[in-house]
PDB file of C-alpha atoms in Angstrom:
ATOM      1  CA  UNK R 172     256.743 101.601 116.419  1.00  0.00           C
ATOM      2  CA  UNK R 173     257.052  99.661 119.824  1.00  0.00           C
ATOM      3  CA  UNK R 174     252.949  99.897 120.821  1.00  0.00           C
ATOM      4  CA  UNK R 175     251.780  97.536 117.864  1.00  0.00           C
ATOM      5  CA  UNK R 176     254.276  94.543 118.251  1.00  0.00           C
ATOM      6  CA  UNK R 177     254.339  95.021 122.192  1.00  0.00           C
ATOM      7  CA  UNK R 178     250.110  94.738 122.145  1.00  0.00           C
ATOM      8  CA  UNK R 179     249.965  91.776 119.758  1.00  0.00           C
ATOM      9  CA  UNK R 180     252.411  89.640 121.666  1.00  0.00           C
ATOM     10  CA  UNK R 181     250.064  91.013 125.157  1.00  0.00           C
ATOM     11  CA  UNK R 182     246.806  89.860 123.021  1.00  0.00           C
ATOM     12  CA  UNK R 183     248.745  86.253 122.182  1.00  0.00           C
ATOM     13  CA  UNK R 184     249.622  86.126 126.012  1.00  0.00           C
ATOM     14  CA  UNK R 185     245.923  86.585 127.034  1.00  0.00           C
ATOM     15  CA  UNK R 186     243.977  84.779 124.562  1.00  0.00           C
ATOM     16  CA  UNK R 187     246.421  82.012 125.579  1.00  0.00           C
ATOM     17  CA  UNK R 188     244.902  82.926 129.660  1.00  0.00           C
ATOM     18  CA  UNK R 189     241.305  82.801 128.775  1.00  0.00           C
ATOM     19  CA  UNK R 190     240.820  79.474 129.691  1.00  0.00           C
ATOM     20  CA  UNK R 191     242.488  80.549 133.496  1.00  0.00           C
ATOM     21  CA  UNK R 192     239.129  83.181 133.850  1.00  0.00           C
ATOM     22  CA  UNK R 193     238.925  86.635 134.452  1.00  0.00           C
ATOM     23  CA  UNK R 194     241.721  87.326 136.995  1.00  0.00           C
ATOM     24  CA  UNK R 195     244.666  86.302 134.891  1.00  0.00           C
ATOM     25  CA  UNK R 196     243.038  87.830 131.738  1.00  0.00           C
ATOM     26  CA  UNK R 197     242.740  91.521 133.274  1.00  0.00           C
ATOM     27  CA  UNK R 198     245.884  91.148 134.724  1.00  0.00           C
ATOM     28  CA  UNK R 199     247.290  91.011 131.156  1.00  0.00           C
ATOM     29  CA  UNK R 200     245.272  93.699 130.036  1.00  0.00           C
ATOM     30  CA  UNK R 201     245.936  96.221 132.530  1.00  0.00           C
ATOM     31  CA  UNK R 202     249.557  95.240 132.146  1.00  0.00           C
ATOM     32  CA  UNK R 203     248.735  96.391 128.204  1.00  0.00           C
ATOM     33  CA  UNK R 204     247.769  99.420 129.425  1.00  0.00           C
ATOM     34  CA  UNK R 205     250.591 100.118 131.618  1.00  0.00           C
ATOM     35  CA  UNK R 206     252.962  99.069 128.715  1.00  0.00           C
ATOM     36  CA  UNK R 207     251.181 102.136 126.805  1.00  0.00           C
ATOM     37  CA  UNK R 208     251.373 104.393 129.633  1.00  0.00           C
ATOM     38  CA  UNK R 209     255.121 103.350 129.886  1.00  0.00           C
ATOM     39  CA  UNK R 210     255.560 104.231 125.986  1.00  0.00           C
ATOM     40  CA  UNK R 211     253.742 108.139 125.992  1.00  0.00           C
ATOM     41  CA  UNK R 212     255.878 108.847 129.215  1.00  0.00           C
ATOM     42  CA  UNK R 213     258.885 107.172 128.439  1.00  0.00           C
ATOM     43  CA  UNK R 214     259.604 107.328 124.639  1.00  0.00           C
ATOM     44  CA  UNK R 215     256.604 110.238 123.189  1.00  0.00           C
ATOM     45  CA  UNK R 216     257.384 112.055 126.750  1.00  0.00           C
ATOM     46  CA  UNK R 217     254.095 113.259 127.054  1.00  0.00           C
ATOM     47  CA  UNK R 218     252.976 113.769 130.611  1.00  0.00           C
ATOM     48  CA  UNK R 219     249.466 113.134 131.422  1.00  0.00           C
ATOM     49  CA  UNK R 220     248.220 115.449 134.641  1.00  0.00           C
ATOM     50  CA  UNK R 221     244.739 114.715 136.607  1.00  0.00           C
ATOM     51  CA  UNK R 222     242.449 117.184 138.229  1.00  0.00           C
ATOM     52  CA  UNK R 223     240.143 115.009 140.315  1.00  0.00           C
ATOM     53  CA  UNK R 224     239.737 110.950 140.646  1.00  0.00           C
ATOM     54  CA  UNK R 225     237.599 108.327 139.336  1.00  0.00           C
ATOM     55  CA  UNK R 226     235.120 106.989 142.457  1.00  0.00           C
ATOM     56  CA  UNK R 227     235.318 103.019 142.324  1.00  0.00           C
ATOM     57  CA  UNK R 228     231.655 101.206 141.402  1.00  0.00           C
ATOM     58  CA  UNK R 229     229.444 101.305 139.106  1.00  0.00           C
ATOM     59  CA  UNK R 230     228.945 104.564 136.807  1.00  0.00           C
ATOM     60  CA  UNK R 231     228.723 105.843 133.497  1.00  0.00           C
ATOM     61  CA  UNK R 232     232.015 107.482 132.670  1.00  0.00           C
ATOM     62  CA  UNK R 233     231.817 109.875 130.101  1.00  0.00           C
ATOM     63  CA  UNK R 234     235.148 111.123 128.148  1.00  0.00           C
ATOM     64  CA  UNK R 235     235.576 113.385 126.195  1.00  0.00           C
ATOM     65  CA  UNK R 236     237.331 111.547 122.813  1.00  0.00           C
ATOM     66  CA  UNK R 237     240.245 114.109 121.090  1.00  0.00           C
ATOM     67  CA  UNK R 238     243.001 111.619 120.935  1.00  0.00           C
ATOM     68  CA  UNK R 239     243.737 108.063 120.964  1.00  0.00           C
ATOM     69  CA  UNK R 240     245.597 107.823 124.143  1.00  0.00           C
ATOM     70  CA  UNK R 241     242.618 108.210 126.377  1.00  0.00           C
ATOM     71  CA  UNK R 242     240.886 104.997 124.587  1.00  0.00           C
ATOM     72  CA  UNK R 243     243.820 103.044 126.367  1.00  0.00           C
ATOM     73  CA  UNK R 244     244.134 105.218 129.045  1.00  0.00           C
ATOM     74  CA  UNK R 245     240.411 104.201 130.482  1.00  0.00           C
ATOM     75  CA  UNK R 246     241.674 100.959 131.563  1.00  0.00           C
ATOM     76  CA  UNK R 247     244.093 102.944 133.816  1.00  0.00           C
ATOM     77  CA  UNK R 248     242.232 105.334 135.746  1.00  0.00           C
ATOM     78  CA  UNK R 249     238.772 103.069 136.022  1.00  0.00           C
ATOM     79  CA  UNK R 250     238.305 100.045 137.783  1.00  0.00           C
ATOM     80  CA  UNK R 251     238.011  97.350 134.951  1.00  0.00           C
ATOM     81  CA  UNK R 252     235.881  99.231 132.959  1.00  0.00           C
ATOM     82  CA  UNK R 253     233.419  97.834 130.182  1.00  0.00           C
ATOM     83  CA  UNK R 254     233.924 100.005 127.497  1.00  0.00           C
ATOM     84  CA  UNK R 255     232.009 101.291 124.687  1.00  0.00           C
ATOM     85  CA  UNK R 256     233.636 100.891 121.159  1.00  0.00           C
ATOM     86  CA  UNK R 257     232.547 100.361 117.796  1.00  0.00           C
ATOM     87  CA  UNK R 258     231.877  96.942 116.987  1.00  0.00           C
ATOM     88  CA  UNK R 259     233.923  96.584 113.955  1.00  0.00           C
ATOM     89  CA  UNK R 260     237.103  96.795 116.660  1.00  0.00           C
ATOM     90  CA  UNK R 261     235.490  94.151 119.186  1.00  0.00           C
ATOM     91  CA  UNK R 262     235.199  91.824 115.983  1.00  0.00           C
ATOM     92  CA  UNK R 263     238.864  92.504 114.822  1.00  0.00           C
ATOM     93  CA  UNK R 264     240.860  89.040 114.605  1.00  0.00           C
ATOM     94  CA  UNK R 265     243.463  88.666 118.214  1.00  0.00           C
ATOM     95  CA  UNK R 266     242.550  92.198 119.372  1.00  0.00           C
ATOM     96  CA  UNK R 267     238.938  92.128 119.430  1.00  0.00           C
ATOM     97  CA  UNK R 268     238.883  88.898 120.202  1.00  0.00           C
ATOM     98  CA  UNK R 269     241.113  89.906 123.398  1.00  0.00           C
ATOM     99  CA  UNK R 270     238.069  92.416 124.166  1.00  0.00           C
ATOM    100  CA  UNK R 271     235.353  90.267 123.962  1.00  0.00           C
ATOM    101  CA  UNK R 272     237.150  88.300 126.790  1.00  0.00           C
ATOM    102  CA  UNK R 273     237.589  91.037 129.283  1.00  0.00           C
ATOM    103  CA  UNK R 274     234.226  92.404 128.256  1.00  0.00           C
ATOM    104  CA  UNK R 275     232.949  95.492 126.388  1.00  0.00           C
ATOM    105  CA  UNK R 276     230.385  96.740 124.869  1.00  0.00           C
ATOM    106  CA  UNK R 277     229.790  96.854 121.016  1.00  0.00           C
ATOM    107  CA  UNK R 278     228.083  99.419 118.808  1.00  0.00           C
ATOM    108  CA  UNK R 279     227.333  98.891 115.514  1.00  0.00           C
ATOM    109  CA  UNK R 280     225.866 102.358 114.748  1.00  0.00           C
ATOM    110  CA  UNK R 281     223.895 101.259 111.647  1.00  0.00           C
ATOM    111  CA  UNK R 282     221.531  98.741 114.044  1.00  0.00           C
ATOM    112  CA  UNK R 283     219.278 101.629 115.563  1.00  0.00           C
ATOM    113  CA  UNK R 284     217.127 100.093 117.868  1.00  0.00           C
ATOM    114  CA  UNK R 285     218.553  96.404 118.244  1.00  0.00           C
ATOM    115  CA  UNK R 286     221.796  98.075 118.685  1.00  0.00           C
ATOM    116  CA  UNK R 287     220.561 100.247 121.704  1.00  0.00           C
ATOM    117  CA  UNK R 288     218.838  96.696 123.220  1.00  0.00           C
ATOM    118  CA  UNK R 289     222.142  95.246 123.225  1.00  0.00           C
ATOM    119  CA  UNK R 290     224.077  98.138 125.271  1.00  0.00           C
ATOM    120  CA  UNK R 291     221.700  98.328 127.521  1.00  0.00           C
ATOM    121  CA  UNK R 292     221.639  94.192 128.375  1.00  0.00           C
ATOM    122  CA  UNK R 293     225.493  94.168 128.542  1.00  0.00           C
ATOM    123  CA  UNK R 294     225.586  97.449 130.162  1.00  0.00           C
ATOM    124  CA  UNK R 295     223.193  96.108 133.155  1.00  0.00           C
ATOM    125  CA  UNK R 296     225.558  93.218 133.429  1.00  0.00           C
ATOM    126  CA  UNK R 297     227.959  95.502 133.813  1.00  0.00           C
ATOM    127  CA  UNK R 298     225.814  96.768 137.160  1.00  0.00           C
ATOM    128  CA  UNK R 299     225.399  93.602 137.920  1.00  0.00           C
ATOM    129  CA  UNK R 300     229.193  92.887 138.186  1.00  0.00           C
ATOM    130  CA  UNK R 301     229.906  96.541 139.838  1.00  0.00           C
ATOM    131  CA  UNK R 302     232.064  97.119 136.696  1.00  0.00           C
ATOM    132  CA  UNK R 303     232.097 101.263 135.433  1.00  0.00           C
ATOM    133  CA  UNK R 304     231.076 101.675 131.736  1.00  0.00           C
ATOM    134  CA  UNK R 305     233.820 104.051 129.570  1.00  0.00           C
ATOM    135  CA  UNK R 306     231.635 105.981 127.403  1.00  0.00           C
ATOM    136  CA  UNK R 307     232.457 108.737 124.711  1.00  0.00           C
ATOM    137  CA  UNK R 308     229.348 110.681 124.806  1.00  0.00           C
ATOM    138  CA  UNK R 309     230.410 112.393 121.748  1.00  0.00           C
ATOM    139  CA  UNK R 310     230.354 109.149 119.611  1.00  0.00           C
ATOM    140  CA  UNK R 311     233.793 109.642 118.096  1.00  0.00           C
ATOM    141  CA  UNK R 312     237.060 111.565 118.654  1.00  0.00           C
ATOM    142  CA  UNK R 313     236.618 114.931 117.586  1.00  0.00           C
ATOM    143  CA  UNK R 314     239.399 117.898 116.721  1.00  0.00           C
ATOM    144  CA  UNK R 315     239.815 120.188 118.977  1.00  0.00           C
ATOM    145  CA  UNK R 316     237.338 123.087 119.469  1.00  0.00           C
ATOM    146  CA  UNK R 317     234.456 120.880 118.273  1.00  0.00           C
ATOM    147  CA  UNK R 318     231.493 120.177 120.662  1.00  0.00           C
ATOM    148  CA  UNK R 319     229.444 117.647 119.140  1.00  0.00           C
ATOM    149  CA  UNK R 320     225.910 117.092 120.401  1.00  0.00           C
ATOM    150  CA  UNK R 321     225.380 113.754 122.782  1.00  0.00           C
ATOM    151  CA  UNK R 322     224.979 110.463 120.798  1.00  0.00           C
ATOM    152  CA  UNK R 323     221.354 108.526 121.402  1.00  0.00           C
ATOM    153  CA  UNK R 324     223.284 105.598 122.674  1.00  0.00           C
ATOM    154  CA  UNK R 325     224.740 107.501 125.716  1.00  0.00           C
ATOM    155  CA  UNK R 326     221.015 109.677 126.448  1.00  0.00           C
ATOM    156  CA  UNK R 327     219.241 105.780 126.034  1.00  0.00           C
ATOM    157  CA  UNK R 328     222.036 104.437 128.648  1.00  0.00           C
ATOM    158  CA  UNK R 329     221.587 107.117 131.190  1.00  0.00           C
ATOM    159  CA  UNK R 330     217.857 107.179 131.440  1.00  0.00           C
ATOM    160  CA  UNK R 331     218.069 102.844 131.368  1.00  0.00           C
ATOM    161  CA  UNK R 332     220.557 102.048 133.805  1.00  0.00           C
ATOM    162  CA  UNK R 333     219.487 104.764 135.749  1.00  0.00           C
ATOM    163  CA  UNK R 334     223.421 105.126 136.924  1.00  0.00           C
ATOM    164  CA  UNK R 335     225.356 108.744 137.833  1.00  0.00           C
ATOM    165  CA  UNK R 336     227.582 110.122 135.080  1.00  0.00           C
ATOM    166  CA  UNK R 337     231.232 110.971 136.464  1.00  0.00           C
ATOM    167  CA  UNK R 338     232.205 113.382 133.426  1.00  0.00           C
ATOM    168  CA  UNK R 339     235.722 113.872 132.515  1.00  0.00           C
ATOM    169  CA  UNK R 340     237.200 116.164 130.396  1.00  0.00           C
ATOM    170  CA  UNK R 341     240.746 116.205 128.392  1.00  0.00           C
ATOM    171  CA  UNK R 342     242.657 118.319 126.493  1.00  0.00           C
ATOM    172  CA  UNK R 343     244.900 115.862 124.657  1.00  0.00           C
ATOM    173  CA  UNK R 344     244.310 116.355 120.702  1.00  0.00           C
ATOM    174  CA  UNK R 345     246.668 119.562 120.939  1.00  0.00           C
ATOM    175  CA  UNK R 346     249.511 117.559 121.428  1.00  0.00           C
ATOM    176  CA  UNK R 347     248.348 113.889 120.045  1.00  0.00           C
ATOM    177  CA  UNK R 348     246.458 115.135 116.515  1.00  0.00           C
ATOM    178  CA  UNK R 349     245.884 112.500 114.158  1.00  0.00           C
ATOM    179  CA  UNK R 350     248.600 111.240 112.217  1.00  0.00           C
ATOM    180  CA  UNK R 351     251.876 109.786 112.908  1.00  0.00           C
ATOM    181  CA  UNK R 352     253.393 112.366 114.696  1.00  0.00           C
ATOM    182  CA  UNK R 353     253.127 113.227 118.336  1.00  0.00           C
ATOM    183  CA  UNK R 354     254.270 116.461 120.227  1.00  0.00           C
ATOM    184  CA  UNK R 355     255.789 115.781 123.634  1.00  0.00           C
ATOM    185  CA  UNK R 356     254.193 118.092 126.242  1.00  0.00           C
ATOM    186  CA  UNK R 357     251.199 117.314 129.255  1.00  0.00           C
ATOM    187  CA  UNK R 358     247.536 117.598 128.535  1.00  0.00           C
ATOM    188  CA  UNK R 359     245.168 117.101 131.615  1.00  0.00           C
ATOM    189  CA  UNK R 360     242.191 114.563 132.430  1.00  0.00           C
ATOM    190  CA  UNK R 361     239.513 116.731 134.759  1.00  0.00           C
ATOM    191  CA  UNK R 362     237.220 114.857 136.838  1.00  0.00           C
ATOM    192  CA  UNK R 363     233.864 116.823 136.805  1.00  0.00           C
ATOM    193  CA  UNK R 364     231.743 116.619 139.681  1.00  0.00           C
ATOM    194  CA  UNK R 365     229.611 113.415 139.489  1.00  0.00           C
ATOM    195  CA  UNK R 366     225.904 113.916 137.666  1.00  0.00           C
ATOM    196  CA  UNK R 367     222.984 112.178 139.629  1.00  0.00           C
ATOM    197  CA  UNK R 368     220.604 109.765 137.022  1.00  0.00           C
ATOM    198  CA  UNK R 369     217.450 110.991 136.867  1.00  0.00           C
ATOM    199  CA  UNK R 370     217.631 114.298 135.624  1.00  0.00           C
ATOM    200  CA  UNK R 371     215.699 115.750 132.799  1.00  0.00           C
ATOM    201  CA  UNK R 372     216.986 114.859 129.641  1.00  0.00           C
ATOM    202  CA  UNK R 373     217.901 118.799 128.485  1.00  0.00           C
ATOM    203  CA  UNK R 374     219.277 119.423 132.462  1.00  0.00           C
ATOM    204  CA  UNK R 375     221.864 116.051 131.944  1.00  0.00           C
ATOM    205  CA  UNK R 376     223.013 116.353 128.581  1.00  0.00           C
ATOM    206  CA  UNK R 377     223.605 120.579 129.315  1.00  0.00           C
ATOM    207  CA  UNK R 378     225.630 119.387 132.300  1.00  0.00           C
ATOM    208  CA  UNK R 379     227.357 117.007 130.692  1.00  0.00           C
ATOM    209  CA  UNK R 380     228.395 118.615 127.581  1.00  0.00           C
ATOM    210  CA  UNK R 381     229.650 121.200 129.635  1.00  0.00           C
ATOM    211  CA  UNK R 382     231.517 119.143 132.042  1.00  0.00           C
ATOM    212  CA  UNK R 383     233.612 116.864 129.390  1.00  0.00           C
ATOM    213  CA  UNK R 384     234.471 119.697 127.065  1.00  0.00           C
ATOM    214  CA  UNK R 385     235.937 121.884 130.190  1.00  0.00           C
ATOM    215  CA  UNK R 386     239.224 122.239 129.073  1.00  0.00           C
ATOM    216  CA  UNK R 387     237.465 122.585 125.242  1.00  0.00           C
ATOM    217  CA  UNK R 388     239.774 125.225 124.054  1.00  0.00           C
ATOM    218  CA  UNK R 389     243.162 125.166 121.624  1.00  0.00           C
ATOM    219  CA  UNK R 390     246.003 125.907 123.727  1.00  0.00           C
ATOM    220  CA  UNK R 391     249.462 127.344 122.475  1.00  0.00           C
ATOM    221  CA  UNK R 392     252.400 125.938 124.665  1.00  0.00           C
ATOM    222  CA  UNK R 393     255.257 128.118 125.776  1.00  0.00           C
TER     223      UNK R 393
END
């Protein structure tokens, strides 16, 4: 009940800090996403535990999507991350307009080709500025237990921007399902060990698959 009003009076703050340029703006932001962090810790008590850390510079970072908190939670543990939604959230009124500001990267999944064109131009900006790009390789949060096979838009990105893949894993949709209700409890992000570009399509997407859905497996809390 406190996340919605607290992030649409930190979207009115930084829309109203646009005009300053990008320092200000992520400031805001990342303040957003400590306010969240604050909230699942705080008032959910949830603990979130990490095996591993996120190198600084450019990368493809590819998470594993069970649970909303880890959409937030990117612009924690990267260094001001572009990040890979769907498009329909980047064009929301306040919030969307919020990301568009701070940068990301939108996919409208019924564009095919021009779709993949436009990742890959604001994804080698995203070089270009030494920024990481948050990716869920999976397309979409899935329940847990489900492996989905590697969306085109993450294989096109990989062999285009010719970056490593740092893979990380979570296990958060045991305790965070969809739905109102939240279980308190920890879940844990896993940094896998980074993934060179350049590898064979089958060798990189068996690797990563692998990697992200490490901790893959329904748990039962004592």
């Amino acid at each position: 009940m406190l996340f919605y009003p607290g992030t649409l009076i930190y979207c009115l703050i930084a829309l109203l800090l646009v005009p300053f340029g990008q320092k200000p703006l992520r400031a805001i932001v990342h303040a957003w996403a400590d306010f969240h962090y604050y909230l699942v810790k705080y008032v959910l008590r949830i603990e979130m535990k990490w095996d591993g850390e996120i190198p600084e510079g450019a990368y493809l970072i590819a998470v594993k999507h069970e649970a909303m908190v880890e959409t937030v939670e990117t612009l924690r543990f990267a260094r001001t991350p572009i990040v890979v939604m769907k498009r329909e959230l980047s064009h929301m009124p306040i919030f969307g307009w919020v990301t568009q500001a701070y940068g990301v990267i939108g996919v409208d999944r019924n564009a095919g080709a021009r779709a993949l064109r436009e990742m890959m131009k604001r994804g080698q900006k995203a070089i270009r500025d030494n920024r990481p790009i948050v990716i869920f390789p999976e397309g979409t949060r899935v329940p847990v237990g489900e492996r989905p096979p590697l969306r085109p838009g993450f294989i096109g990105m990989y062999r285009v921007l010719k970056l490593p893949v740092v893979p990380v894993a979570v296990d958060s949709g045991v305790i965070w399902p969809r739905g109102f209700i939240k279980h308190s409890g920890s879940f844990t992000f896993k940094v896998g060990d980074i993934i060179p570009p350049g590898l064979p399509r089958e060798e990189m997407e068996r690797q990563v698959h692998a990697a992200i859905n490490a901790l893959n497996m329904p748990r039962v809390d004592s």
